[in-house]
Short mmCIF file of C-alpha atoms in Angstrom, two decimals:
data_model
loop_
_atom_site.label_atom_id
_atom_site.label_comp_id
_atom_site.label_asym_id
_atom_site.label_seq_id
_atom_site.Cartn_x
_atom_site.Cartn_y
_atom_site.Cartn_z
CA UNK A 100 -16.41 62.27 117.25
CA UNK A 101 -19.62 60.96 119.01
CA UNK A 102 -21.97 59.31 117.05
CA UNK A 103 -25.56 60.70 117.58
CA UNK A 104 -28.41 58.74 118.75
CA UNK A 105 -30.98 58.96 115.51
CA UNK A 106 -32.59 56.13 113.71
CA UNK A 107 -30.89 54.52 110.38
CA UNK A 108 -32.74 55.67 106.99
CA UNK A 109 -33.25 53.39 104.07
CA UNK A 110 -30.64 55.58 102.29
CA UNK A 111 -27.91 54.94 105.05
CA UNK A 112 -28.57 51.22 104.79
CA UNK A 113 -27.77 51.25 100.93
CA UNK A 114 -24.57 53.17 101.87
CA UNK A 115 -23.82 50.12 103.84
CA UNK A 116 -24.30 47.66 100.94
CA UNK A 117 -22.67 49.83 98.52
CA UNK A 118 -19.39 49.76 100.49
CA UNK A 119 -19.69 46.16 101.63
CA UNK A 120 -20.26 45.15 97.91
CA UNK A 121 -17.28 47.82 96.74
CA UNK A 122 -14.82 46.69 99.35
CA UNK A 123 -15.59 42.95 98.63
CA UNK A 124 -14.70 43.49 95.03
CA UNK A 125 -11.27 44.46 96.32
CA UNK A 126 -11.05 41.75 99.19
CA UNK A 127 -11.94 38.92 96.90
CA UNK A 128 -9.80 40.18 94.20
CA UNK A 129 -6.85 39.96 96.78
CA UNK A 130 -8.05 36.61 97.80
CA UNK A 131 -6.81 35.11 94.66
CA UNK A 132 -3.46 36.70 94.73
CA UNK A 133 -0.17 35.40 95.11
CA UNK A 134 0.09 34.67 99.27
CA UNK A 135 -3.65 34.62 99.77
CA UNK A 136 -4.76 31.27 98.04
CA UNK A 137 -7.11 28.83 99.48
CA UNK A 138 -8.14 29.62 103.48
CA UNK A 139 -5.64 32.35 103.82
CA UNK A 140 -7.32 34.47 101.18
CA UNK A 141 -10.89 33.60 102.76
CA UNK A 142 -9.72 34.87 106.10
CA UNK A 143 -8.71 38.13 104.51
CA UNK A 144 -11.92 38.58 102.86
CA UNK A 145 -14.02 37.66 106.06
CA UNK A 146 -11.89 39.69 108.42
CA UNK A 147 -12.47 42.86 106.21
CA UNK A 148 -16.10 42.24 106.06
CA UNK A 149 -16.44 41.28 109.56
CA UNK A 150 -14.67 44.67 110.70
CA UNK A 151 -17.14 46.80 108.23
CA UNK A 152 -20.12 44.61 109.50
CA UNK A 153 -19.09 45.27 113.11
CA UNK A 154 -18.18 49.25 112.80
CA UNK A 155 -21.56 49.74 111.08
CA UNK A 156 -23.59 48.10 114.12
CA UNK A 157 -22.15 50.51 116.27
CA UNK A 158 -23.44 53.65 114.47
CA UNK A 159 -26.65 55.29 115.27
CA UNK A 160 -29.71 54.79 117.64
CA UNK A 161 -30.46 51.35 118.82
CA UNK A 162 -26.75 50.08 118.58
CA UNK A 163 -26.93 48.05 121.61
CA UNK A 164 -30.46 46.43 120.24
CA UNK A 165 -28.98 45.05 116.95
CA UNK A 166 -29.02 41.35 117.10
CA UNK A 167 -25.48 40.94 115.13
CA UNK A 168 -23.92 43.75 116.67
CA UNK A 169 -22.13 41.47 119.17
CA UNK A 170 -18.05 41.09 118.86
CA UNK A 171 -19.02 37.30 117.90
CA UNK A 172 -19.60 38.29 114.16
CA UNK A 173 -16.14 39.40 114.14
CA UNK A 174 -15.18 35.66 114.37
CA UNK A 175 -18.19 34.32 112.74
CA UNK A 176 -17.85 36.04 109.63
CA UNK A 177 -13.84 35.49 109.37
CA UNK A 178 -14.23 31.90 109.94
CA UNK A 179 -17.27 31.29 107.60
CA UNK A 180 -15.48 32.82 104.61
CA UNK A 181 -11.94 31.38 105.49
CA UNK A 182 -13.75 27.92 105.80
CA UNK A 183 -14.89 27.89 102.38
CA UNK A 184 -11.41 28.44 101.00
CA UNK A 185 -10.38 24.76 101.92
CA UNK A 186 -12.34 23.74 98.73
CA UNK A 187 -11.02 24.26 95.14
CA UNK A 188 -13.06 24.97 91.85
CA UNK A 189 -10.36 25.84 89.10
CA UNK A 190 -10.76 22.40 87.43
CA UNK A 191 -14.33 23.41 86.40
CA UNK A 192 -13.57 26.69 84.81
CA UNK A 193 -12.86 24.99 81.41
CA UNK A 194 -16.03 23.32 81.45
CA UNK A 195 -17.60 26.90 81.15
CA UNK A 196 -16.06 27.26 77.97
CA UNK A 197 -17.25 23.62 76.76
CA UNK A 198 -14.11 22.01 77.14
CA UNK A 199 -13.19 19.02 79.04
CA UNK A 200 -9.68 17.85 79.18
CA UNK A 201 -8.64 14.60 80.60
CA UNK A 202 -5.08 15.55 81.19
CA UNK A 203 -4.76 19.28 80.78
CA UNK A 204 -3.85 20.36 77.98
CA UNK A 205 -4.14 17.17 76.34
CA UNK A 206 -7.29 14.94 75.54
CA UNK A 207 -9.82 17.59 74.80
CA UNK A 208 -13.41 17.08 74.00
CA UNK A 209 -16.64 18.92 74.19
CA UNK A 210 -18.83 19.28 77.33
CA UNK A 211 -22.14 21.26 78.16
CA UNK A 212 -21.08 24.75 79.46
CA UNK A 213 -23.95 24.13 81.92
CA UNK A 214 -22.11 21.90 84.03
CA UNK A 215 -19.22 24.30 84.50
CA UNK A 216 -21.95 26.88 85.85
CA UNK A 217 -23.37 24.26 87.93
CA UNK A 218 -20.26 23.61 89.84
CA UNK A 219 -19.74 27.28 90.47
CA UNK A 220 -23.26 27.41 91.86
CA UNK A 221 -22.58 24.80 94.32
CA UNK A 222 -19.14 26.19 95.22
CA UNK A 223 -20.67 29.56 95.81
CA UNK A 224 -23.63 28.16 97.58
CA UNK A 225 -21.35 26.52 100.56
CA UNK A 226 -18.96 29.27 100.58
CA UNK A 227 -21.77 31.95 101.45
CA UNK A 228 -24.25 29.29 103.35
CA UNK A 229 -21.76 28.04 105.81
CA UNK A 230 -20.61 31.79 106.60
CA UNK A 231 -24.42 32.45 106.83
CA UNK A 232 -24.96 29.77 109.45
CA UNK A 233 -21.88 30.75 111.44
CA UNK A 234 -23.39 34.41 111.29
CA UNK A 235 -26.82 33.10 112.22
CA UNK A 236 -25.57 31.34 115.89
CA UNK A 237 -24.66 34.80 116.98
CA UNK A 238 -28.13 35.69 117.41
CA UNK A 239 -30.50 32.75 117.54
CA UNK A 240 -34.10 33.64 118.14
CA UNK A 241 -34.11 31.94 121.51
CA UNK A 242 -31.24 30.68 123.58
CA UNK A 243 -29.71 27.31 123.03
CA UNK A 244 -28.83 25.06 126.00
CA UNK A 245 -26.12 22.57 125.63
CA UNK A 246 -28.39 19.55 124.12
CA UNK A 247 -29.76 22.04 121.44
CA UNK A 248 -25.78 22.91 120.70
CA UNK A 249 -25.29 19.11 120.16
CA UNK A 250 -28.29 18.55 118.12
CA UNK A 251 -27.27 21.30 115.91
CA UNK A 252 -23.77 20.22 115.42
CA UNK A 253 -25.18 16.53 114.75
CA UNK A 254 -27.35 17.89 112.06
CA UNK A 255 -24.43 19.61 110.12
CA UNK A 256 -22.31 16.58 110.71
CA UNK A 257 -24.84 14.16 109.54
CA UNK A 258 -25.33 16.27 106.59
CA UNK A 259 -21.52 16.32 105.59
CA UNK A 260 -21.60 12.57 105.81
CA UNK A 261 -24.76 11.91 103.82
CA UNK A 262 -23.33 14.51 100.92
CA UNK A 263 -20.04 12.93 100.55
CA UNK A 264 -21.68 9.37 100.59
CA UNK A 265 -24.15 10.78 97.90
CA UNK A 266 -21.38 11.82 95.65
CA UNK A 267 -19.38 8.59 95.77
CA UNK A 268 -22.50 6.84 95.27
CA UNK A 269 -23.82 8.69 92.30
CA UNK A 270 -20.78 10.41 90.73
CA UNK A 271 -21.92 10.22 87.24
CA UNK A 272 -24.78 13.15 88.24
CA UNK A 273 -21.59 15.72 88.75
CA UNK A 274 -18.87 14.45 86.67
CA UNK A 275 -19.44 14.10 82.92
CA UNK A 276 -18.37 10.85 80.87
CA UNK A 277 -18.21 9.09 84.10
CA UNK A 278 -19.48 6.04 83.00
CA UNK A 279 -16.15 5.59 80.64
CA UNK A 280 -14.09 4.93 83.59
CA UNK A 281 -11.86 8.00 82.94
CA UNK A 282 -11.79 9.27 86.28
CA UNK A 283 -9.93 6.08 87.69
CA UNK A 284 -7.26 6.33 85.56
CA UNK A 285 -4.01 8.01 87.32
CA UNK A 286 -2.60 9.32 84.28
CA UNK A 287 -5.67 11.29 83.83
CA UNK A 288 -4.58 14.04 86.17
CA UNK A 289 -7.24 16.73 85.25
CA UNK A 290 -10.06 13.96 85.66
CA UNK A 291 -8.54 12.90 89.21
CA UNK A 292 -8.19 16.36 90.33
CA UNK A 293 -11.99 17.02 89.28
CA UNK A 294 -13.16 14.01 91.42
CA UNK A 295 -11.21 15.01 94.19
CA UNK A 296 -12.37 18.42 94.26
CA UNK A 297 -16.08 17.03 94.13
CA UNK A 298 -15.19 15.02 97.18
CA UNK A 299 -13.98 17.93 98.98
CA UNK A 300 -16.73 20.37 98.10
CA UNK A 301 -19.41 17.79 98.86
CA UNK A 302 -19.05 17.68 102.63
CA UNK A 303 -18.80 21.59 102.91
CA UNK A 304 -22.50 21.57 100.91
CA UNK A 305 -23.84 18.90 103.34
CA UNK A 306 -22.57 20.83 106.37
CA UNK A 307 -24.44 23.65 105.28
CA UNK A 308 -27.51 21.94 104.40
CA UNK A 309 -27.40 20.15 107.87
CA UNK A 310 -27.15 23.62 109.63
CA UNK A 311 -29.89 25.00 107.58
CA UNK A 312 -31.97 21.96 108.23
CA UNK A 313 -31.69 22.54 112.10
CA UNK A 314 -32.56 26.17 112.13
CA UNK A 315 -35.73 25.18 109.84
CA UNK A 316 -36.23 22.45 112.39
CA UNK A 317 -36.22 24.98 115.25
CA UNK A 318 -38.40 27.38 113.36
CA UNK A 319 -35.81 30.35 113.34
CA UNK A 320 -37.01 32.55 110.68
CA UNK A 321 -34.28 34.90 110.89
CA UNK A 322 -31.76 32.50 111.02
CA UNK A 323 -32.95 30.72 108.10
CA UNK A 324 -33.30 34.13 106.55
CA UNK A 325 -29.93 35.15 107.26
CA UNK A 326 -28.22 32.01 105.62
CA UNK A 327 -30.23 31.77 102.61
CA UNK A 328 -29.62 35.41 101.97
CA UNK A 329 -25.71 35.41 102.33
CA UNK A 330 -25.73 31.74 100.56
CA UNK A 331 -27.81 32.71 97.23
CA UNK A 332 -25.74 36.01 97.73
CA UNK A 333 -22.58 34.13 96.77
CA UNK A 334 -23.88 31.34 94.71
CA UNK A 335 -25.44 33.70 92.37
CA UNK A 336 -22.35 35.81 91.37
CA UNK A 337 -20.11 32.94 91.64
CA UNK A 338 -22.41 31.53 88.51
CA UNK A 339 -23.03 34.65 86.71
CA UNK A 340 -19.65 36.10 87.07
CA UNK A 341 -18.12 32.71 85.30
CA UNK A 342 -19.35 34.33 82.48
CA UNK A 343 -16.04 36.34 82.50
CA UNK A 344 -14.24 33.11 81.88
CA UNK A 345 -15.24 32.88 78.42
CA UNK A 346 -13.22 35.90 77.55
CA UNK A 347 -9.91 34.29 78.39
CA UNK A 348 -9.20 33.66 74.78
CA UNK A 349 -9.84 37.24 73.78
CA UNK A 350 -7.36 39.41 72.26
CA UNK A 351 -7.60 41.93 74.80
CA UNK A 352 -5.44 40.83 77.61
CA UNK A 353 -6.79 41.76 80.80
CA UNK A 354 -7.43 39.80 83.86
CA UNK A 355 -10.63 38.05 83.07
CA UNK A 356 -10.19 35.46 86.13
CA UNK A 357 -9.94 38.76 88.47
CA UNK A 358 -12.87 40.18 86.84
CA UNK A 359 -14.74 37.15 87.74
CA UNK A 360 -13.37 37.32 91.29
CA UNK A 361 -14.35 40.93 91.78
CA UNK A 362 -18.03 39.87 90.45
CA UNK A 363 -18.07 37.39 93.50
CA UNK A 364 -16.81 40.06 95.80
CA UNK A 365 -19.00 42.58 94.76
CA UNK A 366 -22.16 40.22 94.95
CA UNK A 367 -21.37 38.75 98.11
CA UNK A 368 -20.55 42.24 99.67
CA UNK A 369 -24.00 43.35 98.56
CA UNK A 370 -25.55 40.19 99.91
CA UNK A 371 -24.01 40.84 103.27
CA UNK A 372 -25.12 44.52 103.02
CA UNK A 373 -28.67 43.23 102.39
CA UNK A 374 -28.61 40.84 105.10
CA UNK A 375 -27.45 43.87 107.36
CA UNK A 376 -30.72 45.71 106.40
CA UNK A 377 -33.09 43.13 106.72
CA UNK A 378 -31.97 40.90 109.88
CA UNK A 379 -29.55 43.53 111.60
CA UNK A 380 -31.96 46.54 112.48
CA UNK A 381 -32.58 47.27 116.29
CA UNK A 382 -34.88 44.78 117.88
CA UNK A 383 -37.45 46.02 120.61
CA UNK A 384 -35.25 44.83 123.27
CA UNK A 385 -31.44 45.23 123.86
CA UNK A 386 -29.30 42.28 123.01
CA UNK A 387 -28.01 40.41 126.21
CA UNK A 388 -24.12 41.02 126.76
CA UNK A 389 -21.80 38.41 126.30
CA UNK A 390 -20.84 36.59 129.15
CA UNK A 391 -17.69 36.85 131.02
CA UNK A 392 -15.88 34.13 129.66
CA UNK A 393 -16.52 35.74 126.27
CA UNK A 394 -15.35 38.95 127.00
CA UNK A 395 -12.09 37.49 128.72
CA UNK A 396 -11.57 35.70 125.20
CA UNK A 397 -12.01 38.86 123.15
CA UNK A 398 -9.63 40.71 125.26
CA UNK A 399 -6.86 38.14 124.86
CA UNK A 400 -6.61 39.39 121.27
CA UNK A 401 -6.96 36.09 119.75
CA UNK A 402 -9.89 36.79 117.38
CA UNK A 403 -8.38 39.94 115.80
CA UNK A 404 -4.78 38.85 116.13
CA UNK A 405 -4.89 35.72 114.38
CA UNK A 406 -6.32 36.99 111.21
CA UNK A 407 -4.12 39.83 111.16
CA UNK A 408 -1.19 37.31 111.66
CA UNK A 409 -2.73 35.50 108.50
CA UNK A 410 -3.13 38.62 106.35
CA UNK A 411 0.35 40.11 107.56
CA UNK A 412 1.90 36.57 106.71
CA UNK A 413 0.02 36.45 103.29
CA UNK A 414 1.37 39.88 102.29
CA UNK A 415 5.10 38.74 103.11
CA UNK A 416 4.72 35.59 101.36
CA UNK A 417 2.77 37.05 97.91
CA UNK A 418 5.45 39.91 98.14
CA UNK A 419 8.11 37.21 97.99
CA UNK A 420 6.42 35.40 95.22
CA UNK A 421 6.16 38.35 93.27
CA UNK A 422 9.76 39.45 93.51
CA UNK A 423 11.02 35.97 93.24
CA UNK A 424 12.55 35.80 96.86
CA UNK A 425 12.79 33.07 99.27
CA UNK A 426 10.63 33.51 102.14
CA UNK A 427 11.37 30.74 104.74
CA UNK A 428 14.04 32.41 106.81
CA UNK A 429 12.80 35.70 107.30
CA UNK A 430 9.10 34.65 108.57
CA UNK A 431 9.89 35.13 112.16
CA UNK A 432 10.30 38.89 111.35
CA UNK A 433 6.91 38.87 110.32
CA UNK A 434 5.66 37.50 113.56
CA UNK A 435 8.01 39.75 115.45
CA UNK A 436 5.98 42.77 113.45
CA UNK A 437 2.94 41.36 114.43
CA UNK A 438 3.82 41.19 117.78
CA UNK A 439 4.55 44.99 117.81
CA UNK A 440 1.25 45.90 116.13
CA UNK A 441 -0.49 43.87 118.75
CA UNK A 442 1.59 45.78 121.56
CA UNK A 443 0.56 49.19 120.07
CA UNK A 444 -3.04 48.34 119.72
CA UNK A 445 -3.06 47.28 123.30
CA UNK A 446 -1.51 50.64 124.37
CA UNK A 447 -4.38 52.44 122.49
CA UNK A 448 -6.71 50.33 123.95
CA UNK A 449 -5.44 50.64 127.69
CA UNK A 450 -4.76 54.30 127.58
CA UNK A 451 -7.72 55.79 125.75
CA UNK A 452 -10.55 53.42 126.28
CA UNK A 453 -9.46 51.95 129.73
CA UNK A 454 -13.17 52.16 130.96
CA UNK A 455 -14.19 49.38 128.39
CA UNK A 456 -11.72 47.20 130.52
CA UNK A 457 -14.08 46.84 133.60
CA UNK A 458 -15.39 43.50 134.01
CA UNK A 459 -19.17 44.67 133.75
CA UNK A 460 -18.50 46.63 130.56
CA UNK A 461 -19.58 45.48 127.06
CA UNK A 462 -16.81 44.46 124.97
CA UNK A 463 -16.16 47.01 122.20
CA UNK A 464 -13.27 47.29 119.70
CA UNK A 465 -12.38 51.16 119.13
CA UNK A 466 -13.03 52.56 115.97
CA UNK A 467 -9.61 53.58 115.77
CA UNK A 468 -8.61 50.11 115.72
CA UNK A 469 -11.38 49.06 113.31
CA UNK A 470 -9.56 51.67 110.95
CA UNK A 471 -6.31 50.33 111.69
CA UNK A 472 -7.03 46.78 110.80
CA UNK A 473 -8.91 47.87 107.63
CA UNK A 474 -5.75 50.00 106.36
CA UNK A 475 -3.61 46.93 107.29
CA UNK A 476 -5.82 44.75 104.90
CA UNK A 477 -5.56 47.30 102.08
CA UNK A 478 -1.90 47.89 102.43
CA UNK A 479 -1.40 43.97 102.30
CA UNK A 480 -3.66 44.00 99.35
CA UNK A 481 -1.40 46.64 97.37
CA UNK A 482 1.46 44.94 98.51
CA UNK A 483 0.82 41.72 96.64
CA UNK A 484 -0.62 43.48 93.89
CA UNK A 485 2.17 45.94 92.73
CA UNK A 486 3.84 44.33 89.56
CA UNK A 487 7.83 44.60 88.93
CA UNK A 488 6.62 45.19 85.25
CA UNK A 489 3.43 46.89 84.60
CA UNK A 490 1.11 45.62 81.90
CA UNK A 491 -2.60 46.55 80.90
CA UNK A 492 -3.88 43.97 82.76
CA UNK A 493 -2.09 45.44 85.74
CA UNK A 494 -2.79 49.18 84.97
CA UNK A 495 -6.72 47.95 84.80
CA UNK A 496 -6.66 46.27 88.02
CA UNK A 497 -5.10 49.11 89.95
CA UNK A 498 -7.28 51.60 88.50
CA UNK A 499 -10.27 49.25 89.64
CA UNK A 500 -8.95 48.85 93.13
CA UNK A 501 -8.24 52.66 93.58
CA UNK A 502 -11.85 53.38 92.58
CA UNK A 503 -13.42 50.61 95.06
CA UNK A 504 -11.32 51.91 97.96
CA UNK A 505 -11.67 55.83 97.14
CA UNK A 506 -15.39 55.56 96.85
CA UNK A 507 -15.75 53.23 99.66
CA UNK A 508 -14.03 55.81 101.63
CA UNK A 509 -16.41 58.73 100.27
CA UNK A 510 -19.30 56.52 101.44
CA UNK A 511 -17.83 55.53 104.72
CA UNK A 512 -17.36 59.36 105.24
CA UNK A 513 -20.97 60.16 104.45
CA UNK A 514 -22.17 57.50 106.68
CA UNK A 515 -19.99 58.74 109.38
CA UNK A 516 -20.85 62.45 108.93
CA UNK A 517 -24.58 61.25 109.42
CA UNK A 518 -24.41 59.69 112.46
CA UNK A 519 -21.49 62.06 114.09
CA UNK A 520 -21.20 65.20 115.88
CA UNK A 521 -18.21 67.58 117.05
CA UNK A 522 -17.89 67.18 120.77
CA UNK A 523 -15.22 68.68 122.87
CA UNK A 524 -12.50 66.51 124.13
#
């Protein structure tokens, strides 16, 4: 199949946003499953979105003029979402239901529900915000020199330090009942956890705000727009979706936490689709090709191989946890399997796409390889989700996962068909 050279319509951008949202609901639900906690789960979700974004950037007229069609987007989006996974927020969920535990499940008292929603907004803001910053770096409005990069990093580090110092100087603005001294009592483990979580979140927020401030200082409106779109696109569903947590005591025992996670993935994916629509349309001039060292970096396989390793290792660890099997002694087999996969993809690359290996050629990941990586993510998600014993919650999740993936395949087929034509081999 060879994609045709016609322009995109609004309907086709809508298809992209819908697919990003539906697959995002699946990615983020898997992100919180056994084997994919924290940054590993973030890497899975970010890698999935990055592959979709990169593939869509290659379709239709003006693909070479899309500012965010560069292969660097693969690394930026994967790393940006993974970075958010280094923070924790589970301790604030009880606050959504108006419950404050000094040492869960003991020492319960009432707390305003807005405190929980506020903390979730902050978590979503930095998670999407830093991802948006990394994405914005892939297409600056004007080329940055070494000193510009140093200033950008200085803004980010300065923001992180300032935010960390602020929450330590004014903890009472974020932690309920702080004036009572309960956060300094080691036996009040939930309070200590809430304080430590805040200390982890604050530098992430400050880093995002520092990077955003630099783009505003430079006057790069496209970068500012990209950052704010993705930041708010995660912060809003993080917050609104938190309402699902208030149903945890319901007689209907389904995965209310998963509903919240799927809402985050749906909203975050839609925001990425909106960013694609607003900021990744073909510009008037072709984007500059990546440098020789950048092509060598991507041809090394590292930007695709590392997240693939994370996905497979997470699937193995999650499967072992689900089936109560010791994972340690067999992890080297997973590494061996990943090596075989890498060699197979390298064979496909060299035998069917050898022209792209020329030194002066633009680096491109073949659509076949993109499909293989996405299939790997989907399979990994099912591996950690199929229970040993089916219950209502598992059945509901399996049905929703099937729906998300099935509809996404249909939408992708429609989009591919719109930009493809049969060609003789």
